[in-house]
């Protein structure tokens, strides 16, 4: 599947983005190992979350839905999962694979995790290393999937993350539910804290001491009723589009503004964007707001290193904002982008160059010179966030942009084309 975006237009009106993907994964996982029923509304029905649902169904958990964002999970308790009859396919989801690896390492049965071609190329060593220290037995080929997990008793550890990663932190904490003794994780910079918030919401005590999170096993997780807020990573593309396209004025309803996820808002605001947070409230333990964004001229900046982990999934949008800005934008300390669904530094740099933008690629980021975007063809390399970022670039391009290999947009934002067109983007979906 390809996209063709015709140049011009603006984004106006009022839209609701899909439920938060990170939170949706965790709802399914914790609901499955809790005691009692968990019911969730606003759940993302993208392919990534559906893969996580299928994984727990294969381990004996009854899950009804999702239907229009509603999901009902009959939890089996911490020790109620059953051995899956077959290999668990995580599709394109790194979150599913990394978190499941931690959760399954301490089970009483063996399991195998695999994924699509893209996921099997992604390194899993940063998860395997701390789990091995906990006593896990996991076999992989050069640190990559398929992962053969031999469930066994685990022991708690104190682990200092070498690189800020919410997925690694979460995998270790989930493994800690099945370990003897305390499990503590210290992170070098703040990362999204959905796992910590949700563990506490389900009844697991968690001690937070600065950058360290400590978990003591033995708690009984209890089923919950909750609502999943809108995904700020999905909202990011509309924040970008409305910022760069003249005459834009767009309201995004019910978006999660967890402080570990709002790097995109702060970065765009530093660049000159006009983003207002309205009707601040709390939903299911997560802060939520309506975001109003209007067109404003952007300027190049040096992105502060502390904001990088708070916007790590939104950097494809930030690359486009930098290309549209007046002046030079410097991104450093973002080497994590090289091991996402694609090498996002290399793929974004190549795509921007094909549209006439001057980009200097760095090992841990890029230097982007703002300029006029021309017409052209971009290969997203199957990376959903890159496809959506370049789609929004069409608002200010001098001609059509053809974006190749966009099918994986369905993993995180299945109705992106329809919602983008409703807001004003001239986007066509084409067969490859």
Coordinates of C-alpha atoms in Angstrom, one line a residue:
X1 CA 0.0 0.0 0.0
X2 CA 1.3 3.5 -1.0
X3 CA 0.2 7.0 -0.2
X4 CA 0.0 9.9 -2.7
X5 CA -0.4 13.3 -1.1
X6 CA -1.3 16.2 -3.3
X7 CA 0.3 19.5 -2.3
X8 CA -1.5 22.2 -0.4
X9 CA -4.4 22.5 2.0
X10 CA -4.6 23.0 5.7
X11 CA -6.0 21.2 8.8
X12 CA -9.1 22.5 10.4
X13 CA -12.0 21.2 12.6
X14 CA -12.1 18.8 15.5
X15 CA -10.9 15.2 15.6
X16 CA -10.3 12.4 18.0
X17 CA -7.1 10.3 17.6
X18 CA -7.1 6.5 18.5
X19 CA -6.4 5.3 22.0
X20 CA -2.8 5.3 23.3
X21 CA -0.9 2.3 21.9
X22 CA 1.5 2.0 24.9
X23 CA -1.3 2.0 27.4
X24 CA -3.5 -0.4 25.3
X25 CA -0.7 -3.0 25.3
X26 CA -0.4 -2.7 29.1
X27 CA -4.1 -2.9 29.7
X28 CA -4.2 -6.3 27.9
X29 CA -1.1 -7.6 29.7
X30 CA -2.0 -6.6 33.2
X31 CA -5.7 -7.4 32.8
X32 CA -4.8 -10.9 31.7
X33 CA -2.7 -11.7 34.8
X34 CA -5.0 -9.9 37.2
X35 CA -7.7 -11.6 39.2
X36 CA -11.2 -10.7 38.1
X37 CA -12.5 -8.8 35.1
X38 CA -10.9 -5.8 33.5
X39 CA -13.0 -3.7 31.1
X40 CA -11.4 -0.9 29.0
X41 CA -12.9 1.7 26.7
X42 CA -11.0 3.7 24.1
X43 CA -8.6 0.8 23.4
X44 CA -6.5 1.1 20.2
X45 CA -7.7 -1.5 17.7
X46 CA -4.4 -1.4 15.6
X47 CA -2.6 -4.5 14.5
X48 CA 0.1 -4.2 17.2
X49 CA -2.4 -4.3 20.1
X50 CA -4.4 -7.1 18.3
X51 CA -1.2 -9.2 18.3
X52 CA -0.9 -8.8 22.1
X53 CA -4.6 -9.8 22.5
X54 CA -4.0 -12.9 20.3
X55 CA -0.9 -13.8 22.4
X56 CA -2.9 -13.9 25.7
X57 CA -5.8 -15.7 24.1
X58 CA -3.3 -18.4 23.0
X59 CA -2.3 -18.7 26.7
X60 CA -5.9 -19.4 27.9
X61 CA -7.2 -15.9 28.7
X62 CA -10.7 -15.1 27.6
X63 CA -10.9 -11.8 26.0
X64 CA -14.1 -10.3 24.4
X65 CA -13.6 -7.6 21.8
X66 CA -12.3 -5.1 21.0
X67 CA -15.5 -3.7 19.6
X68 CA -15.5 0.1 19.0
X69 CA -12.7 0.4 21.5
X70 CA -14.3 -1.7 24.2
X71 CA -12.5 -4.8 25.6
X72 CA -13.4 -7.2 28.4
X73 CA -10.7 -9.5 29.9
X74 CA -11.3 -12.3 32.3
X75 CA -8.0 -12.3 34.2
X76 CA -6.4 -15.6 35.2
X77 CA -4.2 -14.3 38.0
X78 CA -0.4 -14.1 38.1
X79 CA 0.1 -17.9 37.8
X80 CA -2.9 -18.8 35.6
X81 CA -1.4 -18.5 32.1
X82 CA -1.1 -21.8 30.1
X83 CA 1.5 -22.8 27.7
X84 CA 0.7 -21.7 24.2
X85 CA 0.2 -24.4 21.6
X86 CA 2.2 -22.6 19.0
X87 CA 4.7 -19.8 18.5
X88 CA 3.4 -16.4 19.6
X89 CA 3.5 -13.9 16.7
X90 CA 4.1 -10.3 17.8
X91 CA 3.7 -9.0 14.3
X92 CA 5.5 -5.6 14.0
X93 CA 5.3 -4.8 17.7
X94 CA 8.5 -4.2 19.6
X95 CA 6.5 -3.3 22.7
X96 CA 4.6 -6.6 22.6
X97 CA 7.8 -8.7 22.1
X98 CA 10.0 -6.9 24.8
X99 CA 7.3 -6.8 27.5
X100 CA 6.1 -10.3 26.8
X101 CA 9.7 -11.5 27.1
X102 CA 9.9 -10.2 30.6
X103 CA 6.5 -11.5 31.6
X104 CA 7.0 -15.0 30.2
X105 CA 10.6 -15.5 31.5
X106 CA 9.3 -16.4 35.0
X107 CA 6.4 -18.7 33.9
X108 CA 6.3 -22.4 34.5
X109 CA 6.2 -23.2 30.8
X110 CA 8.2 -22.6 27.7
X111 CA 7.3 -20.2 24.9
X112 CA 8.6 -18.8 21.6
X113 CA 8.1 -15.2 20.4
X114 CA 8.5 -14.2 16.7
X115 CA 7.4 -11.3 14.5
X116 CA 7.4 -10.0 11.0
X117 CA 10.6 -9.4 9.0
X118 CA 11.1 -5.9 10.5
X119 CA 10.7 -7.1 14.1
X120 CA 13.0 -10.0 13.6
X121 CA 15.7 -7.6 12.5
X122 CA 15.4 -5.4 15.7
X123 CA 17.9 -6.0 18.5
X124 CA 16.5 -7.5 21.7
X125 CA 19.8 -7.7 23.6
X126 CA 19.0 -4.8 25.9
X127 CA 16.1 -6.8 27.3
X128 CA 17.9 -10.2 27.3
X129 CA 20.8 -8.9 29.4
X130 CA 19.0 -7.9 32.6
X131 CA 16.6 -10.8 32.3
X132 CA 19.6 -13.2 32.2
X133 CA 20.9 -11.5 35.3
X134 CA 17.5 -12.5 36.9
X135 CA 18.1 -16.1 35.9
X136 CA 16.1 -16.2 32.8
X137 CA 16.9 -18.7 30.1
X138 CA 16.2 -17.2 26.7
X139 CA 17.8 -18.3 23.4
X140 CA 18.1 -16.0 20.5
X141 CA 20.0 -15.8 17.2
X142 CA 22.5 -12.8 17.5
X143 CA 20.2 -11.2 20.0
X144 CA 17.2 -11.2 17.7
X145 CA 13.9 -13.0 17.4
X146 CA 12.7 -15.7 17.4
X147 CA 13.2 -15.8 21.1
X148 CA 12.9 -19.2 22.8
X149 CA 12.0 -18.7 26.4
X150 CA 12.4 -21.5 28.9
X151 CA 10.3 -20.4 31.9
X152 CA 12.0 -20.8 35.2
X153 CA 12.2 -19.2 38.7
X154 CA 13.7 -15.7 38.7
X155 CA 15.5 -13.6 41.3
X156 CA 15.2 -9.9 41.8
X157 CA 18.0 -7.6 40.8
X158 CA 19.1 -4.0 41.0
X159 CA 19.6 -2.9 37.4
X160 CA 21.0 0.4 36.0
X161 CA 19.6 0.9 32.5
X162 CA 22.6 1.8 30.2
X163 CA 20.2 3.6 27.8
X164 CA 16.8 5.2 28.7
X165 CA 14.2 2.7 27.5
X166 CA 10.6 2.3 28.8
X167 CA 10.3 -1.1 27.1
X168 CA 13.4 -2.5 28.9
X169 CA 12.3 -0.9 32.2
X170 CA 8.8 -2.4 31.8
X171 CA 10.1 -5.9 30.8
X172 CA 12.3 -6.0 34.0
X173 CA 9.5 -4.9 36.2
X174 CA 7.1 -7.4 34.7
X175 CA 9.7 -10.1 35.3
X176 CA 10.0 -8.8 38.8
X177 CA 6.4 -9.9 39.5
X178 CA 7.6 -13.5 39.3
X179 CA 11.0 -13.1 41.1
X180 CA 12.1 -13.7 44.6
X181 CA 13.2 -10.5 46.3
X182 CA 12.9 -6.9 45.2
X183 CA 13.5 -5.8 41.6
X184 CA 14.8 -2.3 41.1
X185 CA 15.4 -0.4 37.9
X186 CA 17.3 2.9 37.7
X187 CA 17.0 4.9 34.4
X188 CA 19.5 7.5 33.2
X189 CA 16.8 9.8 32.0
X190 CA 13.0 9.8 32.4
X191 CA 11.0 7.6 30.1
X192 CA 7.3 7.0 29.8
X193 CA 5.9 5.7 33.1
X194 CA 2.7 3.9 31.9
X195 CA 3.8 0.6 33.4
X196 CA 4.4 2.1 36.8
X197 CA 1.1 3.9 36.8
X198 CA -0.8 0.9 35.7
X199 CA 0.9 -1.6 38.0
X200 CA -0.1 0.6 40.9
X201 CA -3.6 1.0 39.6
X202 CA -4.0 -2.8 39.5
X203 CA -2.8 -3.1 43.1
X204 CA 1.0 -3.6 42.9
X205 CA 3.0 -1.4 45.3
X206 CA 5.9 0.4 43.6
X207 CA 8.5 2.5 45.4
X208 CA 9.8 5.5 43.4
X209 CA 13.0 7.1 44.6
X210 CA 14.2 9.6 42.1
X211 CA 15.3 7.7 39.0
X212 CA 14.8 4.3 40.6
X213 CA 11.7 2.1 40.7
X214 CA 11.5 -0.9 43.0
X215 CA 8.9 -3.6 43.0
X216 CA 8.3 -6.3 45.7
X217 CA 6.6 -9.4 44.5
X218 CA 3.6 -11.0 46.2
X219 CA 0.8 -8.6 45.4
X220 CA -2.5 -9.7 44.0
X221 CA -3.4 -7.7 40.9
X222 CA -7.1 -6.9 40.7
X223 CA -9.1 -6.3 37.5
X224 CA -10.0 -2.7 36.7
X225 CA -12.4 -0.6 34.7
X226 CA -10.6 2.2 32.8
X227 CA -10.5 4.4 29.8
X228 CA -7.5 4.7 27.4
X229 CA -6.7 8.3 26.5
X230 CA -5.9 9.4 23.0
X231 CA -2.4 8.6 21.8
X232 CA -0.1 11.7 21.8
X233 CA 2.2 9.8 19.3
X234 CA -0.7 9.7 16.9
X235 CA -1.7 13.3 17.7
X236 CA 1.9 14.3 16.9
X237 CA 1.3 14.1 13.1
X238 CA -1.7 16.5 13.4
X239 CA 0.2 18.8 15.7
X240 CA 2.9 18.9 13.0
X241 CA 0.5 19.4 10.0
X242 CA -1.5 22.2 11.6
X243 CA 1.7 23.9 12.7
X244 CA 3.3 24.0 9.3
X245 CA 0.2 24.6 7.0
X246 CA -1.1 28.2 6.7
X247 CA -4.7 28.8 7.9
X248 CA -4.8 25.7 10.0
X249 CA -6.7 25.6 13.3
X250 CA -7.4 22.1 14.7
X251 CA -8.7 20.7 18.0
X252 CA -7.6 17.3 19.1
X253 CA -9.9 15.9 21.8
X254 CA -9.0 13.8 24.8
X255 CA -5.2 13.3 24.2
X256 CA -3.0 11.8 26.9
X257 CA -0.5 14.4 28.2
X258 CA 1.5 12.2 30.5
X259 CA 4.6 14.3 31.4
X260 CA 6.9 11.5 30.2
X261 CA 5.3 11.7 26.7
X262 CA 4.9 15.5 26.1
X263 CA 8.4 16.1 24.6
X264 CA 6.8 16.6 21.2
X265 CA 4.7 19.5 22.5
X266 CA 7.6 21.2 24.2
X267 CA 9.9 20.7 21.2
X268 CA 7.3 22.1 18.7
X269 CA 6.5 25.0 21.1
X270 CA 10.3 25.8 21.4
X271 CA 10.2 26.0 17.6
X272 CA 7.4 28.5 17.7
X273 CA 4.3 26.3 17.4
X274 CA 1.0 27.6 18.9
X275 CA -0.3 24.7 21.0
X276 CA -2.9 25.3 23.7
X277 CA -3.8 22.6 26.3
X278 CA -7.5 22.9 27.2
X279 CA -9.8 21.1 29.7
X280 CA -7.0 19.5 31.6
X281 CA -8.4 16.4 33.5
X282 CA -7.5 12.9 34.7
X283 CA -8.7 9.7 33.0
X284 CA -7.8 6.3 34.4
X285 CA -4.9 7.7 36.3
X286 CA -3.5 9.5 33.3
X287 CA -3.5 13.3 32.6
X288 CA -5.6 14.2 29.6
X289 CA -6.3 17.5 27.7
X290 CA -7.8 18.8 24.4
X291 CA -5.0 20.2 22.3
X292 CA -5.7 23.2 20.0
X293 CA -3.0 23.9 17.4
X294 CA -2.9 26.7 14.9
X295 CA -0.4 27.6 12.2
X296 CA 2.7 29.5 13.2
X297 CA 6.1 30.0 11.6
X298 CA 8.6 27.6 12.9
X299 CA 12.3 28.2 13.6
X300 CA 15.3 25.8 13.8
X301 CA 16.6 25.0 17.3
X302 CA 19.1 22.8 19.0
X303 CA 16.8 20.1 20.6
X304 CA 17.7 19.7 24.3
X305 CA 19.1 16.2 25.1
X306 CA 16.7 15.9 28.1
X307 CA 13.7 16.0 25.7
X308 CA 14.9 13.2 23.4
X309 CA 13.6 10.3 25.5
X310 CA 10.3 12.2 26.1
X311 CA 9.7 12.3 22.3
X312 CA 11.5 9.3 21.0
X313 CA 8.6 7.9 19.0
X314 CA 7.7 11.4 17.6
X315 CA 11.0 12.2 15.9
X316 CA 9.8 11.4 12.3
X317 CA 7.3 14.3 12.8
X318 CA 10.1 16.5 14.4
X319 CA 12.3 15.9 11.3
X320 CA 9.5 17.2 9.1
X321 CA 9.0 20.2 11.4
X322 CA 12.8 20.9 11.2
X323 CA 12.6 20.8 7.4
X324 CA 9.8 23.3 7.4
X325 CA 11.5 25.6 9.9
X326 CA 13.5 28.7 9.2
X327 CA 17.1 27.9 10.0
X328 CA 19.0 24.9 11.3
X329 CA 17.8 22.2 13.7
X330 CA 20.3 20.0 15.5
X331 CA 19.2 16.6 16.9
X332 CA 21.8 14.8 19.1
X333 CA 21.6 11.9 21.6
X334 CA 18.9 10.1 19.6
X335 CA 20.8 6.9 18.7
X336 CA 17.8 4.9 19.8
X337 CA 16.1 6.0 16.5
X338 CA 18.4 3.6 14.7
X339 CA 16.8 0.5 16.2
X340 CA 13.1 1.4 15.8
X341 CA 10.8 -0.1 13.1
X342 CA 13.5 1.2 10.7
X343 CA 16.7 3.1 11.1
X344 CA 14.7 6.3 11.5
X345 CA 17.7 8.6 11.2
X346 CA 18.8 7.1 7.9
X347 CA 15.3 6.7 6.4
X348 CA 14.2 10.2 7.4
X349 CA 17.4 11.8 6.1
X350 CA 17.1 10.0 2.8
X351 CA 13.4 10.9 2.4
X352 CA 14.1 14.6 3.2
X353 CA 17.0 14.7 0.7
X354 CA 14.7 13.3 -2.0
X355 CA 12.5 16.3 -1.4
X356 CA 15.3 18.8 -1.7
X357 CA 16.2 19.3 2.0
X358 CA 19.8 19.5 3.1
X359 CA 20.4 16.9 5.9
X360 CA 23.7 16.0 7.6
X361 CA 23.3 12.5 9.1
X362 CA 25.0 11.9 12.5
X363 CA 25.6 8.7 14.4
X364 CA 23.1 9.9 17.1
X365 CA 20.9 12.3 15.2
X366 CA 21.0 14.8 12.3
X367 CA 21.5 18.4 11.4
X368 CA 18.6 19.6 9.2
X369 CA 18.6 22.8 7.2
X370 CA 15.1 24.2 6.8
X371 CA 14.0 24.9 3.2
X372 CA 11.3 24.4 0.6
X373 CA 10.0 20.9 0.2
X374 CA 9.7 19.7 -3.4
X375 CA 7.7 17.0 -5.0
X376 CA 9.1 13.5 -5.0
X377 CA 9.0 9.9 -3.9
X378 CA 9.8 8.6 -0.4
X379 CA 10.3 5.1 0.8
X380 CA 9.0 4.6 4.3
X381 CA 10.7 1.2 4.6
X382 CA 7.5 -0.1 6.2
X383 CA 7.7 2.3 9.1
X384 CA 4.3 3.6 10.0
X385 CA 5.5 6.8 11.7
X386 CA 7.7 7.7 8.8
X387 CA 4.8 7.2 6.4
X388 CA 2.5 9.5 8.4
X389 CA 5.2 12.2 8.9
X390 CA 5.8 12.5 5.2
X391 CA 2.1 12.5 4.5
X392 CA 1.8 15.7 6.5
X393 CA 4.8 17.1 4.6
X394 CA 2.5 17.2 1.6
X395 CA 0.6 20.1 3.1
X396 CA 3.6 22.4 2.3
X397 CA 5.3 20.6 -0.6
X398 CA 5.6 22.2 -4.1
X399 CA 4.0 19.1 -5.7
X400 CA 2.8 15.6 -5.0
X401 CA 4.6 13.3 -2.6
X402 CA 4.5 9.6 -3.2
X403 CA 5.2 7.5 -0.1
X404 CA 5.9 3.8 -0.6
X405 CA 5.3 0.9 1.7
X406 CA 2.6 2.3 4.0
X407 CA 0.6 -0.8 5.0
X408 CA 2.1 -0.8 8.5
X409 CA 0.3 2.4 9.4
X410 CA -2.5 0.0 10.5
X411 CA -0.3 -1.1 13.4
X412 CA -0.8 2.1 15.3
X413 CA -3.4 4.3 13.4
X414 CA -5.7 2.2 11.3
X415 CA -8.0 5.1 10.4
X416 CA -5.2 7.6 9.6
X417 CA -6.1 8.2 6.0
X418 CA -9.8 8.8 6.7
X419 CA -9.1 11.1 9.7
X420 CA -6.4 13.0 7.8
X421 CA -8.7 13.6 4.8
X422 CA -11.5 14.7 7.2
X423 CA -9.2 17.3 8.6
X424 CA -8.1 18.6 5.2
X425 CA -5.2 16.5 3.9
X426 CA -5.4 15.6 0.2
X427 CA -4.3 12.0 0.6
X428 CA -4.9 9.0 -1.7
X429 CA -4.4 5.4 -0.8
X430 CA -3.0 3.4 -3.7
X431 CA -2.1 -0.3 -4.3
X432 CA 1.6 -1.0 -4.4

